[in-house]
Amino acid sequence: MSRSGANLPPIDVDSVLFKRRRFRAAKACYPCRRRKVKCDLNHPCGTCISRDHADLCEYRSGLLPGPASAAATEDSPPTRSQVSNDEDAKVAEMAQGLYLDPIRPYSSKVHLGRGSLPDVFTAGNGSASHKDAQTIFELLCLQDSSSTFPFTNLWSPDDGPEVVYDALPSDEMVLVHLDFCLLSMFRIMPSIVDIDEFKMTLATVFQYRSQSRLCPEALPSECTPAWFGVLFGILACAVQLASSESRSETMKARVFGKLQQGYFSNIRYILTVFSYPQGCCAYKCLTLSNFLSYPSLETIQTLLLLVNFLRNQADASASWAMLGLTIRLAQSMGMHCLPHLDSVTDENEKRRLIIKQSLWRALVWQDALVSLCFGRPAAITIDHDALPPYASDSTSQVVFSYSEGCYYLFTIANKISQALARSRSTSDRLSIEEIRAFKADIYQLESYLAPHMQDYSKCQDFDDYVQHNVYRVLSDSVVLCLCRPAVLFQGDESKELIDTVLSRCRSVLSTYLELLRLECPTRRSWVYVHAVLSCALTLGLVTDNKTAAANKELLQRFFDGISQGTICANVPSYETALEQLRVYLDSRSARFE
């Protein structure tokens, strides 16, 4: 610097030094450059992941002062260190899973763990791109709809509980929907509601309503806002599963829009026909009960119903988030450490303990299965053995009912989720021996099931047929989540697991076609739709020459059967997913037209 510049103020000196600085090409991500820490050049990098802000990891020029350097190095050949970094990036990406973009305009990213179907197919196919992963993510109905918030507030701030209660349909219609829910969703799920007690309370509500308006002050103590949340949740799920193609999504949006604008002074008819406003009523009842601060059994029951409702609306991520909230509230009530049933002598307390046990089992069920679908760790950690101790006693005659079999199946699924989470932390996969051990547990469980659960020919009534087929889909889905990373394995051992994957995919599609034939209302549930879409995709991409003709015929029967049913009624995401599946398989040269 010249002598004349010695008297420059510090800010001008800094400016001169900055202009004379020689800039190097910026390679690290923006957060690592700001912190001046080492970056492994992955996206997202390990440092950003460890600091829990992977969504901020960006490699953009112009974020820091200085000229853009990306263009200067774009055409230069890769150096040895760059090649090494690329290989390390691939290893890190396989260990961390995928980060996909949700529906615009939101800029946050959705994480799918390693082992999820989009990750498996993109990691195992060198020609697959991020766009392929995004397509698979959408055609499996893993993302939410474009709704700003799952449940819209239909009421003004001054409206009390009685205004919400006015939205109940007629007594006759409530009973019709309740009976339908008993014959559909509650038929294949753990009993989360004491039906006899619920019906007695419902009769009391009907009696009060016949005399005057339903006001909280006049109702019995058991008729809390949370109890009404259970009632509205049941109505929402029942109407949702009973929807027909004649009730188009366009008309629902139009009527619901008028409802919000006040065109209908009485919304009972609207709630009788459409399920979404009833879900809003259920959530409103929860907020009126201050459910976050004072959770109750009815709070957990309502949330479980809304978790299923959101999922069946193809809002899978919103359902996942609400399920996590439900689990935390249940743990705050001690449902994860209940006393043994034999230690309770009071009959009323024993009845409540049975409901708590059923609620916790339902949470284990849903948490384990959906965690495997998303490739994420389960929120619940089960410490006890997957099967009860007496099941290993060769002298005992163990026969598990449908609900018991499902609970122990998802206990095994929870163990699988834990093992997968541990393998991700070591950037490794489950070994062949571990996979075989889990398969052996599932096969052992199946040997303890009731006869109609094991053998289709032993089914005697409609319930037996439905339970047999639903359990088969659930069991196959767990095995598929366990074995599907085998498509990335190398060697003779992988062929055994790939054969298992393909055979289970064929089993799921065939079983689902049987559910369509039985016209079981739960065939519209997201869990089963996601399972069959996953299996159809797998069968179309991983098929071999020996079974090509049979797979082609099965896939064609699946598309014909699901197109002729009412699976996509009022759920546009299902219809879009089916069309995307057809196009994607065709673009990947699948062996069907």
XYZ file of N, CA and C in Angstrom, residues 377-585:
627
model
N -36.943 -44.961 10.959
C -36.976 -45.726 12.211
C -38.325 -45.601 12.902
N -38.739 -46.674 13.565
C -40.010 -46.659 14.281
C -39.922 -45.743 15.491
N -41.027 -45.123 15.840
C -41.069 -44.242 17.016
C -41.179 -45.039 18.302
N -41.677 -46.268 18.210
C -41.832 -47.142 19.375
C -40.710 -48.172 19.369
N -40.102 -48.378 20.520
C -39.074 -49.402 20.670
C -39.609 -50.491 21.588
N -39.717 -51.697 21.058
C -40.212 -52.836 21.833
C -39.010 -53.622 22.349
N -38.968 -53.793 23.672
C -37.831 -54.467 24.285
C -38.044 -55.969 24.459
N -39.295 -56.383 24.621
C -39.531 -57.803 24.880
C -39.400 -58.612 23.594
N -39.421 -59.930 23.738
C -39.275 -60.812 22.585
C -40.440 -60.634 21.617
N -40.151 -60.962 20.355
C -41.186 -60.788 19.336
C -42.376 -61.700 19.588
N -42.118 -62.918 20.071
C -43.183 -63.861 20.387
C -43.187 -64.123 21.884
N -44.349 -64.413 22.469
C -44.406 -64.673 23.914
C -43.626 -65.930 24.277
N -43.120 -66.033 25.512
C -42.291 -67.190 25.887
C -42.996 -68.524 25.714
N -44.304 -68.556 26.004
C -44.994 -69.842 25.927
C -45.121 -70.347 24.489
N -44.902 -69.471 23.507
C -45.016 -69.912 22.116
C -43.907 -70.875 21.729
N -42.772 -70.809 22.432
C -41.655 -71.703 22.122
C -41.758 -73.045 22.835
N -42.790 -73.188 23.683
C -42.988 -74.448 24.406
C -43.686 -75.437 23.490
N -43.018 -76.512 23.186
C -43.568 -77.497 22.241
C -44.786 -78.205 22.799
N -44.952 -78.197 24.136
C -46.096 -78.896 24.729
C -47.360 -78.043 24.767
N -47.235 -76.752 24.572
C -48.410 -75.867 24.643
C -49.101 -75.799 23.291
N -50.416 -75.713 23.331
C -51.226 -75.597 22.122
C -51.567 -74.128 21.905
N -50.685 -73.432 21.214
C -50.851 -71.997 21.007
C -51.673 -71.762 19.745
N -52.753 -70.992 19.874
C -53.569 -70.608 18.726
C -53.835 -69.113 18.852
N -53.279 -68.341 17.932
C -53.453 -66.899 17.951
C -54.654 -66.508 17.107
N -55.463 -65.612 17.651
C -56.567 -65.044 16.876
C -56.011 -64.072 15.843
N -56.904 -63.492 15.050
C -56.475 -62.533 14.022
C -55.776 -61.329 14.652
N -56.393 -60.733 15.683
C -55.806 -59.538 16.291
C -54.490 -59.860 16.983
N -54.412 -61.015 17.658
C -53.155 -61.410 18.303
C -52.063 -61.658 17.258
N -52.432 -62.337 16.177
C -51.454 -62.601 15.128
C -50.918 -61.323 14.517
N -51.803 -60.348 14.287
C -51.359 -59.060 13.723
C -50.434 -58.335 14.689
N -50.768 -58.369 15.976
C -49.918 -57.675 16.954
C -48.514 -58.271 16.961
N -48.407 -59.598 17.008
C -47.081 -60.218 17.048
C -46.358 -60.068 15.708
N -47.101 -60.005 14.616
C -46.477 -59.748 13.320
C -45.811 -58.385 13.327
N -46.506 -57.377 13.858
C -45.930 -56.037 13.845
C -44.938 -55.820 14.986
N -44.956 -56.709 15.976
C -43.851 -56.716 16.932
C -42.569 -57.153 16.227
N -42.676 -58.184 15.381
C -41.529 -58.606 14.571
C -41.122 -57.478 13.619
N -42.124 -56.815 13.024
C -41.823 -55.698 12.116
C -41.104 -54.577 12.855
N -41.471 -54.344 14.123
C -40.776 -53.337 14.926
C -39.318 -53.729 15.135
N -39.073 -55.010 15.391
C -37.697 -55.493 15.530
C -36.919 -55.309 14.230
N -37.581 -55.556 13.105
C -36.935 -55.351 11.805
C -36.569 -53.887 11.619
N -37.503 -52.991 11.983
C -37.231 -51.564 11.858
C -36.042 -51.149 12.718
N -35.955 -51.679 13.938
C -34.819 -51.369 14.800
C -33.510 -51.860 14.192
N -33.529 -53.087 13.636
C -32.314 -53.634 13.032
C -31.893 -52.820 11.819
N -32.859 -52.386 11.027
C -32.533 -51.554 9.863
C -31.951 -50.213 10.298
N -32.491 -49.642 11.381
C -31.967 -48.368 11.877
C -30.523 -48.528 12.351
N -30.223 -49.643 13.015
C -28.845 -49.878 13.456
C -27.912 -50.062 12.266
N -28.401 -50.728 11.229
C -27.542 -50.944 10.055
C -27.263 -49.630 9.337
N -28.221 -48.696 9.358
C -27.992 -47.402 8.707
C -26.901 -46.620 9.433
N -26.851 -46.757 10.753
C -25.844 -46.006 11.507
C -24.437 -46.484 11.207
N -24.303 -47.713 10.717
C -22.982 -48.249 10.366
C -22.758 -48.291 8.859
N -23.660 -47.666 8.107
C -23.571 -47.637 6.638
C -23.468 -49.042 6.061
N -24.214 -49.957 6.634
C -24.173 -51.345 6.189
C -25.598 -51.839 6.008
N -25.730 -53.007 5.391
C -27.046 -53.615 5.220
C -27.208 -54.766 6.189
N -28.453 -55.219 6.344
C -28.681 -56.425 7.122
C -28.013 -57.599 6.421
N -27.420 -58.460 7.190
C -26.780 -59.638 6.612
C -27.840 -60.650 6.181
N -27.419 -61.573 5.339
C -28.331 -62.633 4.906
C -28.814 -63.443 6.104
N -27.939 -63.666 7.069
C -28.307 -64.448 8.255
C -29.379 -63.725 9.074
N -29.249 -62.414 9.220
C -30.257 -61.658 9.968
C -31.601 -61.693 9.259
N -31.586 -61.555 7.944
C -32.831 -61.590 7.181
C -33.496 -62.958 7.326
N -32.714 -64.005 7.234
C -33.274 -65.354 7.381
C -33.848 -65.563 8.773
N -33.212 -65.001 9.790
C -33.715 -65.155 11.157
C -35.075 -64.473 11.310
N -35.230 -63.275 10.751
C -36.522 -62.596 10.819
C -37.587 -63.363 10.032
N -37.224 -63.883 8.880
C -38.182 -64.691 8.105
C -38.626 -65.913 8.903
N -37.693 -66.530 9.615
C -38.032 -67.698 10.420
C -39.018 -67.327 11.525
N -38.858 -66.150 12.129
C -39.811 -65.700 13.152
C -41.208 -65.539 12.567
N -41.290 -64.973 11.361
C -42.599 -64.785 10.724
C -43.227 -66.130 10.385
N -42.434 -67.062 9.886
C -42.962 -68.389 9.571
C -43.409 -69.115 10.837
N -42.650 -68.953 11.930
C -43.039 -69.574 13.191
C -44.362 -68.999 13.689
N -44.520 -67.677 13.574
C -45.771 -67.047 13.984
C -46.939 -67.599 13.178
N -46.757 -67.768 11.884
C -47.845 -68.261 11.039
C -48.285 -69.664 11.443
N -47.372 -70.446 12.009
C -47.738 -71.804 12.422
C -48.624 -71.803 13.665
N -48.688 -70.669 14.383
C -49.514 -70.571 15.586
C -50.869 -69.933 15.324
N -51.137 -69.511 14.102
C -52.381 -68.815 13.816
C -53.562 -69.776 13.795
N -54.752 -69.189 13.930
C -55.979 -69.982 13.842
C -56.060 -70.667 12.483
N -56.760 -71.796 12.391
C -56.784 -72.564 11.128
C -57.199 -71.743 9.912
N -58.219 -70.886 10.061
C -58.672 -70.130 8.888
C -57.647 -69.082 8.467
N -56.728 -68.714 9.371
C -55.681 -67.767 9.014
C -54.571 -68.438 8.207
N -54.381 -69.728 8.433
C -53.330 -70.455 7.739
C -53.812 -71.042 6.412
N -55.018 -71.540 6.398
C -55.515 -72.287 5.241
C -56.802 -71.631 4.743
N -56.772 -71.193 3.482
C -57.944 -70.527 2.899
C -59.160 -71.446 2.882
N -58.930 -72.740 2.719
C -60.052 -73.687 2.638
C -60.749 -73.858 3.986
N -60.111 -73.415 5.091
C -60.726 -73.533 6.417
C -61.629 -72.346 6.748
N -61.685 -71.355 5.878
C -62.561 -70.193 6.118
C -64.015 -70.617 6.003
N -64.836 -70.147 6.956
C -66.232 -70.564 6.998
C -67.217 -69.430 6.748
N -66.829 -68.195 7.008
C -67.748 -67.076 6.797
C -66.984 -65.894 6.222
N -67.715 -64.806 6.025
C -67.113 -63.629 5.392
C -65.958 -63.074 6.219
N -66.130 -63.039 7.544
C -65.056 -62.538 8.407
C -63.790 -63.368 8.257
N -63.943 -64.676 8.183
C -62.766 -65.546 8.024
C -62.028 -65.240 6.727
N -62.781 -65.073 5.636
C -62.148 -64.788 4.340
C -61.411 -63.446 4.369
N -62.056 -62.437 4.950
C -61.428 -61.115 5.002
C -60.178 -61.156 5.864
N -60.262 -61.760 7.048
C -59.109 -61.815 7.935
C -57.956 -62.591 7.312
N -58.264 -63.690 6.644
C -57.211 -64.470 5.983
C -56.478 -63.629 4.937
N -57.224 -62.949 4.108
C -56.611 -62.185 3.019
C -55.881 -60.936 3.524
N -56.475 -60.250 4.496
C -55.826 -59.051 5.027
C -54.520 -59.415 5.724
N -54.548 -60.479 6.530
C -53.308 -60.886 7.197
C -52.251 -61.290 6.170
N -52.678 -61.948 5.112
C -51.717 -62.357 4.088
C -51.055 -61.148 3.441
N -51.827 -60.108 3.152
C -51.242 -58.888 2.568
C -50.273 -58.240 3.548
N -50.658 -58.159 4.828
C -49.799 -57.534 5.826
C -48.514 -58.330 6.031
N -48.639 -59.646 6.131
C -47.458 -60.490 6.328
C -46.512 -60.408 5.138
N -47.056 -60.483 3.934
C -46.222 -60.365 2.737
C -45.539 -59.007 2.674
N -46.239 -57.958 3.093
C -45.660 -56.615 3.051
C -44.464 -56.500 3.992
N -44.564 -57.090 5.173
C -43.441 -57.051 6.119
C -42.249 -57.810 5.548
N -42.495 -58.978 4.968
C -41.400 -59.760 4.376
C -40.766 -58.992 3.221
N -41.572 -58.312 2.440
C -41.037 -57.536 1.315
C -40.156 -56.394 1.806
N -40.607 -55.680 2.841
C -39.780 -54.604 3.389
C -38.455 -55.132 3.917
N -38.467 -56.358 4.418
C -37.244 -56.981 4.925
C -36.306 -57.401 3.802
N -36.864 -57.948 2.728
C -36.042 -58.582 1.691
C -35.773 -57.714 0.466
N -36.526 -56.627 0.258
C -36.390 -55.925 -1.009
C -35.023 -55.283 -1.228
N -34.242 -54.914 -0.174
C -32.874 -54.449 -0.476
C -32.004 -55.517 -1.107
N -32.517 -56.773 -1.147
C -31.733 -57.849 -1.752
C -31.503 -57.638 -3.238
N -32.282 -56.790 -3.873
C -32.060 -56.531 -5.300
C -30.721 -55.835 -5.524
N -30.116 -55.306 -4.434
C -28.808 -54.659 -4.555
C -27.668 -55.615 -4.225
N -28.005 -56.819 -3.726
C -26.962 -57.752 -3.334
C -26.310 -58.364 -4.564
N -25.164 -58.955 -4.341
C -24.453 -59.682 -5.378
C -24.169 -61.096 -4.873
N -24.194 -62.067 -5.773
C -23.864 -63.427 -5.387
C -25.075 -64.332 -5.377
N -24.803 -65.621 -5.075
C -25.853 -66.632 -5.118
C -26.896 -66.429 -4.022
N -26.470 -65.903 -2.854
C -27.411 -65.725 -1.758
C -28.502 -64.722 -2.098
N -28.184 -63.763 -2.953
C -29.183 -62.758 -3.299
C -30.329 -63.360 -4.103
N -30.056 -64.407 -4.877
C -31.113 -65.003 -5.698
C -32.224 -65.570 -4.820
N -31.851 -66.139 -3.694
C -32.857 -66.667 -2.764
C -33.811 -65.571 -2.318
N -33.263 -64.396 -1.969
C -34.101 -63.310 -1.479
C -34.882 -62.640 -2.599
N -34.265 -62.545 -3.775
C -35.001 -61.973 -4.911
C -36.188 -62.853 -5.272
N -36.001 -64.173 -5.218
C -37.121 -65.092 -5.470
C -38.218 -64.895 -4.430
N -37.810 -64.643 -3.173
C -38.796 -64.375 -2.124
C -39.563 -63.092 -2.428
N -38.848 -62.061 -2.859
C -39.490 -60.784 -3.185
C -40.521 -60.978 -4.289
N -40.135 -61.655 -5.358
C -41.051 -61.819 -6.493
C -42.257 -62.685 -6.126
N -42.031 -63.751 -5.365
C -43.155 -64.614 -4.986
C -44.113 -63.886 -4.055
N -43.583 -63.086 -3.139
C -44.458 -62.335 -2.239
C -45.201 -61.229 -2.989
N -44.576 -60.637 -3.979
C -45.278 -59.632 -4.793
C -46.453 -60.265 -5.519
N -46.221 -61.436 -6.087
C -47.325 -62.127 -6.768
C -48.426 -62.491 -5.775
N -48.030 -62.879 -4.564
C -49.018 -63.229 -3.541
C -49.868 -62.021 -3.160
N -49.238 -60.834 -2.985
C -49.982 -59.626 -2.611
C -50.987 -59.256 -3.690
N -50.559 -59.282 -4.953
C -51.476 -58.914 -6.037
C -52.642 -59.891 -6.122
N -52.358 -61.176 -6.003
C -53.432 -62.179 -6.073
C -54.390 -62.036 -4.893
N -53.839 -61.793 -3.709
C -54.681 -61.648 -2.523
C -55.542 -60.398 -2.611
N -54.969 -59.330 -3.137
C -55.740 -58.093 -3.255
C -56.871 -58.248 -4.266
N -56.632 -58.991 -5.324
C -57.704 -59.271 -6.281
C -58.840 -60.035 -5.607
N -58.490 -60.889 -4.649
C -59.520 -61.600 -3.899
C -60.305 -60.645 -3.009
N -59.624 -59.655 -2.391
C -60.330 -58.641 -1.602
C -61.263 -57.818 -2.479
N -60.841 -57.545 -3.708
C -61.731 -56.847 -4.633
C -62.958 -57.697 -4.937
N -62.752 -58.976 -5.102
C -63.884 -59.867 -5.399
C -64.852 -59.926 -4.225
N -64.303 -59.899 -3.002
C -65.153 -59.934 -1.811
C -65.824 -58.596 -1.540
N -65.405 -57.545 -2.265
C -65.924 -56.194 -2.063
C -65.763 -55.753 -0.612
N -64.612 -56.048 -0.050
C -64.308 -55.629 1.315
C -64.057 -54.121 1.320
N -64.756 -53.333 2.145
C -64.581 -51.870 2.113
C -63.145 -51.421 2.393
N -62.410 -52.196 3.175
C -61.053 -51.786 3.523
C -60.081 -51.922 2.359
N -60.529 -52.419 1.227
C -59.650 -52.491 0.058
C -59.235 -51.099 -0.409
N -59.949 -50.065 0.023
C -59.620 -48.687 -0.338
C -58.585 -48.071 0.607
N -58.224 -48.783 1.674
C -57.299 -48.233 2.651
C -55.923 -48.015 2.028
N -55.257 -46.952 2.478
C -53.953 -46.582 1.921
C -52.943 -47.703 2.089
N -52.958 -48.386 3.222
C -51.965 -49.428 3.481
C -51.999 -50.488 2.391
N -53.200 -50.903 1.981
C -53.314 -51.965 0.990
C -53.061 -51.431 -0.422
N -53.525 -50.213 -0.691
C -53.260 -49.617 -2.003
C -51.764 -49.407 -2.194
N -51.095 -48.897 -1.162
C -49.641 -48.714 -1.253
C -48.940 -50.055 -1.448
N -49.399 -51.085 -0.738
C -48.755 -52.404 -0.848
C -48.882 -52.964 -2.264
N -50.069 -52.867 -2.864
C -50.238 -53.453 -4.190
C -49.515 -52.623 -5.254
N -49.484 -51.291 -5.091
C -48.736 -50.469 -6.039
C -47.241 -50.789 -5.955
N -46.733 -51.003 -4.741
C -45.328 -51.359 -4.564
C -45.020 -52.693 -5.223
N -45.918 -53.656 -5.058
C -45.681 -54.987 -5.622
C -45.797 -54.980 -7.140
N -46.754 -54.230 -7.665
C -46.872 -54.134 -9.121
C -45.627 -53.483 -9.721
N -45.122 -52.445 -9.065
C -43.905 -51.790 -9.541
C -42.722 -52.750 -9.482
N -42.578 -53.453 -8.376
C -41.462 -54.393 -8.229
C -41.550 -55.508 -9.261
N -42.741 -56.048 -9.437
C -42.910 -57.153 -10.374
C -42.646 -56.703 -11.806
N -42.970 -55.449 -12.105
C -42.723 -54.952 -13.447
C -41.276 -54.652 -13.736
N -40.492 -54.337 -12.696
C -39.101 -53.944 -12.901
C -38.104 -55.067 -12.657
N -38.460 -56.035 -11.815
C -37.499 -57.062 -11.421
C -37.876 -58.425 -11.977
N -38.805 -58.479 -12.888
C -39.243 -59.762 -13.425
C -38.139 -60.430 -14.227
N -38.199 -61.757 -14.338
C -37.209 -62.496 -15.113
C -37.898 -63.207 -16.272
N -37.093 -63.794 -17.158
C -37.638 -64.403 -18.370
C -38.500 -65.627 -18.072
N -38.181 -66.346 -17.000
C -38.913 -67.571 -16.709
C -40.365 -67.287 -16.334
N -40.590 -66.183 -15.660
C -41.943 -65.874 -15.180
C -42.550 -64.679 -15.896
N -41.956 -64.279 -17.009
C -42.408 -63.058 -17.681
C -43.873 -63.154 -18.109
N -44.254 -64.273 -18.713
C -45.624 -64.413 -19.213
C -46.633 -64.405 -18.068
N -46.319 -65.156 -16.986
C -47.235 -65.202 -15.842
C -47.338 -63.840 -15.166
N -46.214 -63.138 -15.044
C -46.241 -61.811 -14.418
C -47.021 -60.817 -15.266
N -46.863 -60.915 -16.572
C -47.596 -60.033 -17.473
C -49.098 -60.241 -17.320
N -49.510 -61.490 -17.251
C -50.935 -61.798 -17.120
C -51.473 -61.323 -15.768
N -50.686 -61.500 -14.690
C -51.114 -61.079 -13.366
C -51.217 -59.562 -13.283
N -50.246 -58.865 -13.830
C -50.292 -57.400 -13.815
C -51.487 -56.874 -14.594
N -51.786 -57.525 -15.721
C -52.924 -57.088 -16.510
C -54.227 -57.310 -15.748
N -54.338 -58.449 -15.047
C -55.533 -58.709 -14.244
C -55.647 -57.704 -13.100
N -54.508 -57.331 -12.527
C -54.522 -56.353 -11.451
C -55.029 -55.003 -11.946
N -54.492 -54.530 -13.073
C -54.924 -53.234 -13.589
C -56.399 -53.268 -13.995
N -56.838 -54.373 -14.567
C -58.253 -54.486 -14.948
C -59.145 -54.484 -13.707
N -58.742 -55.253 -12.682
C -59.562 -55.364 -11.483
C -59.656 -54.064 -10.711
N -58.540 -53.377 -10.564
C -58.547 -52.149 -9.776
C -59.213 -51.006 -10.536
N -59.204 -51.066 -11.865
C -59.869 -50.039 -12.667
C -61.382 -50.192 -12.618
N -61.867 -51.427 -12.513
C -63.297 -51.676 -12.505
C -63.928 -51.418 -11.139
N -63.117 -51.381 -10.080
C -63.646 -51.149 -8.738
C -63.819 -49.669 -8.453
N -64.081 -49.391 -7.168
C -64.269 -48.006 -6.738
C -63.099 -47.557 -5.867
N -61.920 -48.093 -6.148
C -60.760 -47.799 -5.306
C -60.399 -46.317 -5.371
N -60.509 -45.734 -6.551
C -60.051 -44.357 -6.746
C -61.130 -43.315 -6.476
N -62.324 -43.752 -6.048
C -63.406 -42.803 -5.833
C -63.038 -41.808 -4.744
N -63.130 -40.525 -5.072
C -62.879 -39.424 -4.134
C -61.433 -39.350 -3.647
N -60.537 -40.131 -4.224
C -59.115 -40.047 -3.865
C -58.328 -39.890 -5.161
N -58.195 -38.674 -5.676
C -57.515 -38.474 -6.958
C -56.081 -38.989 -6.960
N -55.435 -39.004 -5.791
C -54.049 -39.472 -5.732
C -53.943 -40.927 -6.152
N -54.948 -41.744 -5.825
C -54.923 -43.143 -6.235
C -54.990 -43.263 -7.756
N -55.913 -42.522 -8.336
C -56.070 -42.575 -9.796
C -54.809 -42.080 -10.491
N -54.233 -40.999 -9.986
C -52.993 -40.475 -10.566
C -51.863 -41.478 -10.422
N -51.791 -42.130 -9.257
C -50.726 -43.106 -9.015
C -50.842 -44.289 -9.973
N -52.056 -44.762 -10.215
C -52.232 -45.886 -11.145
C -51.791 -45.508 -12.553
N -52.154 -44.313 -12.970
C -51.754 -43.882 -14.305
C -50.241 -43.705 -14.374
N -49.649 -43.140 -13.332
C -48.194 -42.992 -13.310
C -47.504 -44.348 -13.342
N -48.082 -45.323 -12.653
C -47.494 -46.656 -12.649
C -47.509 -47.271 -14.040
N -48.622 -47.128 -14.735
C -48.705 -47.641 -16.111
C -47.637 -46.994 -16.997
N -47.573 -45.671 -16.940
C -46.634 -44.941 -17.807
C -45.195 -45.283 -17.453
N -44.908 -45.356 -16.147
C -43.524 -45.595 -15.730
C -43.066 -46.990 -16.134
N -43.917 -47.991 -15.909
C -43.534 -49.350 -16.295
C -43.381 -49.462 -17.800
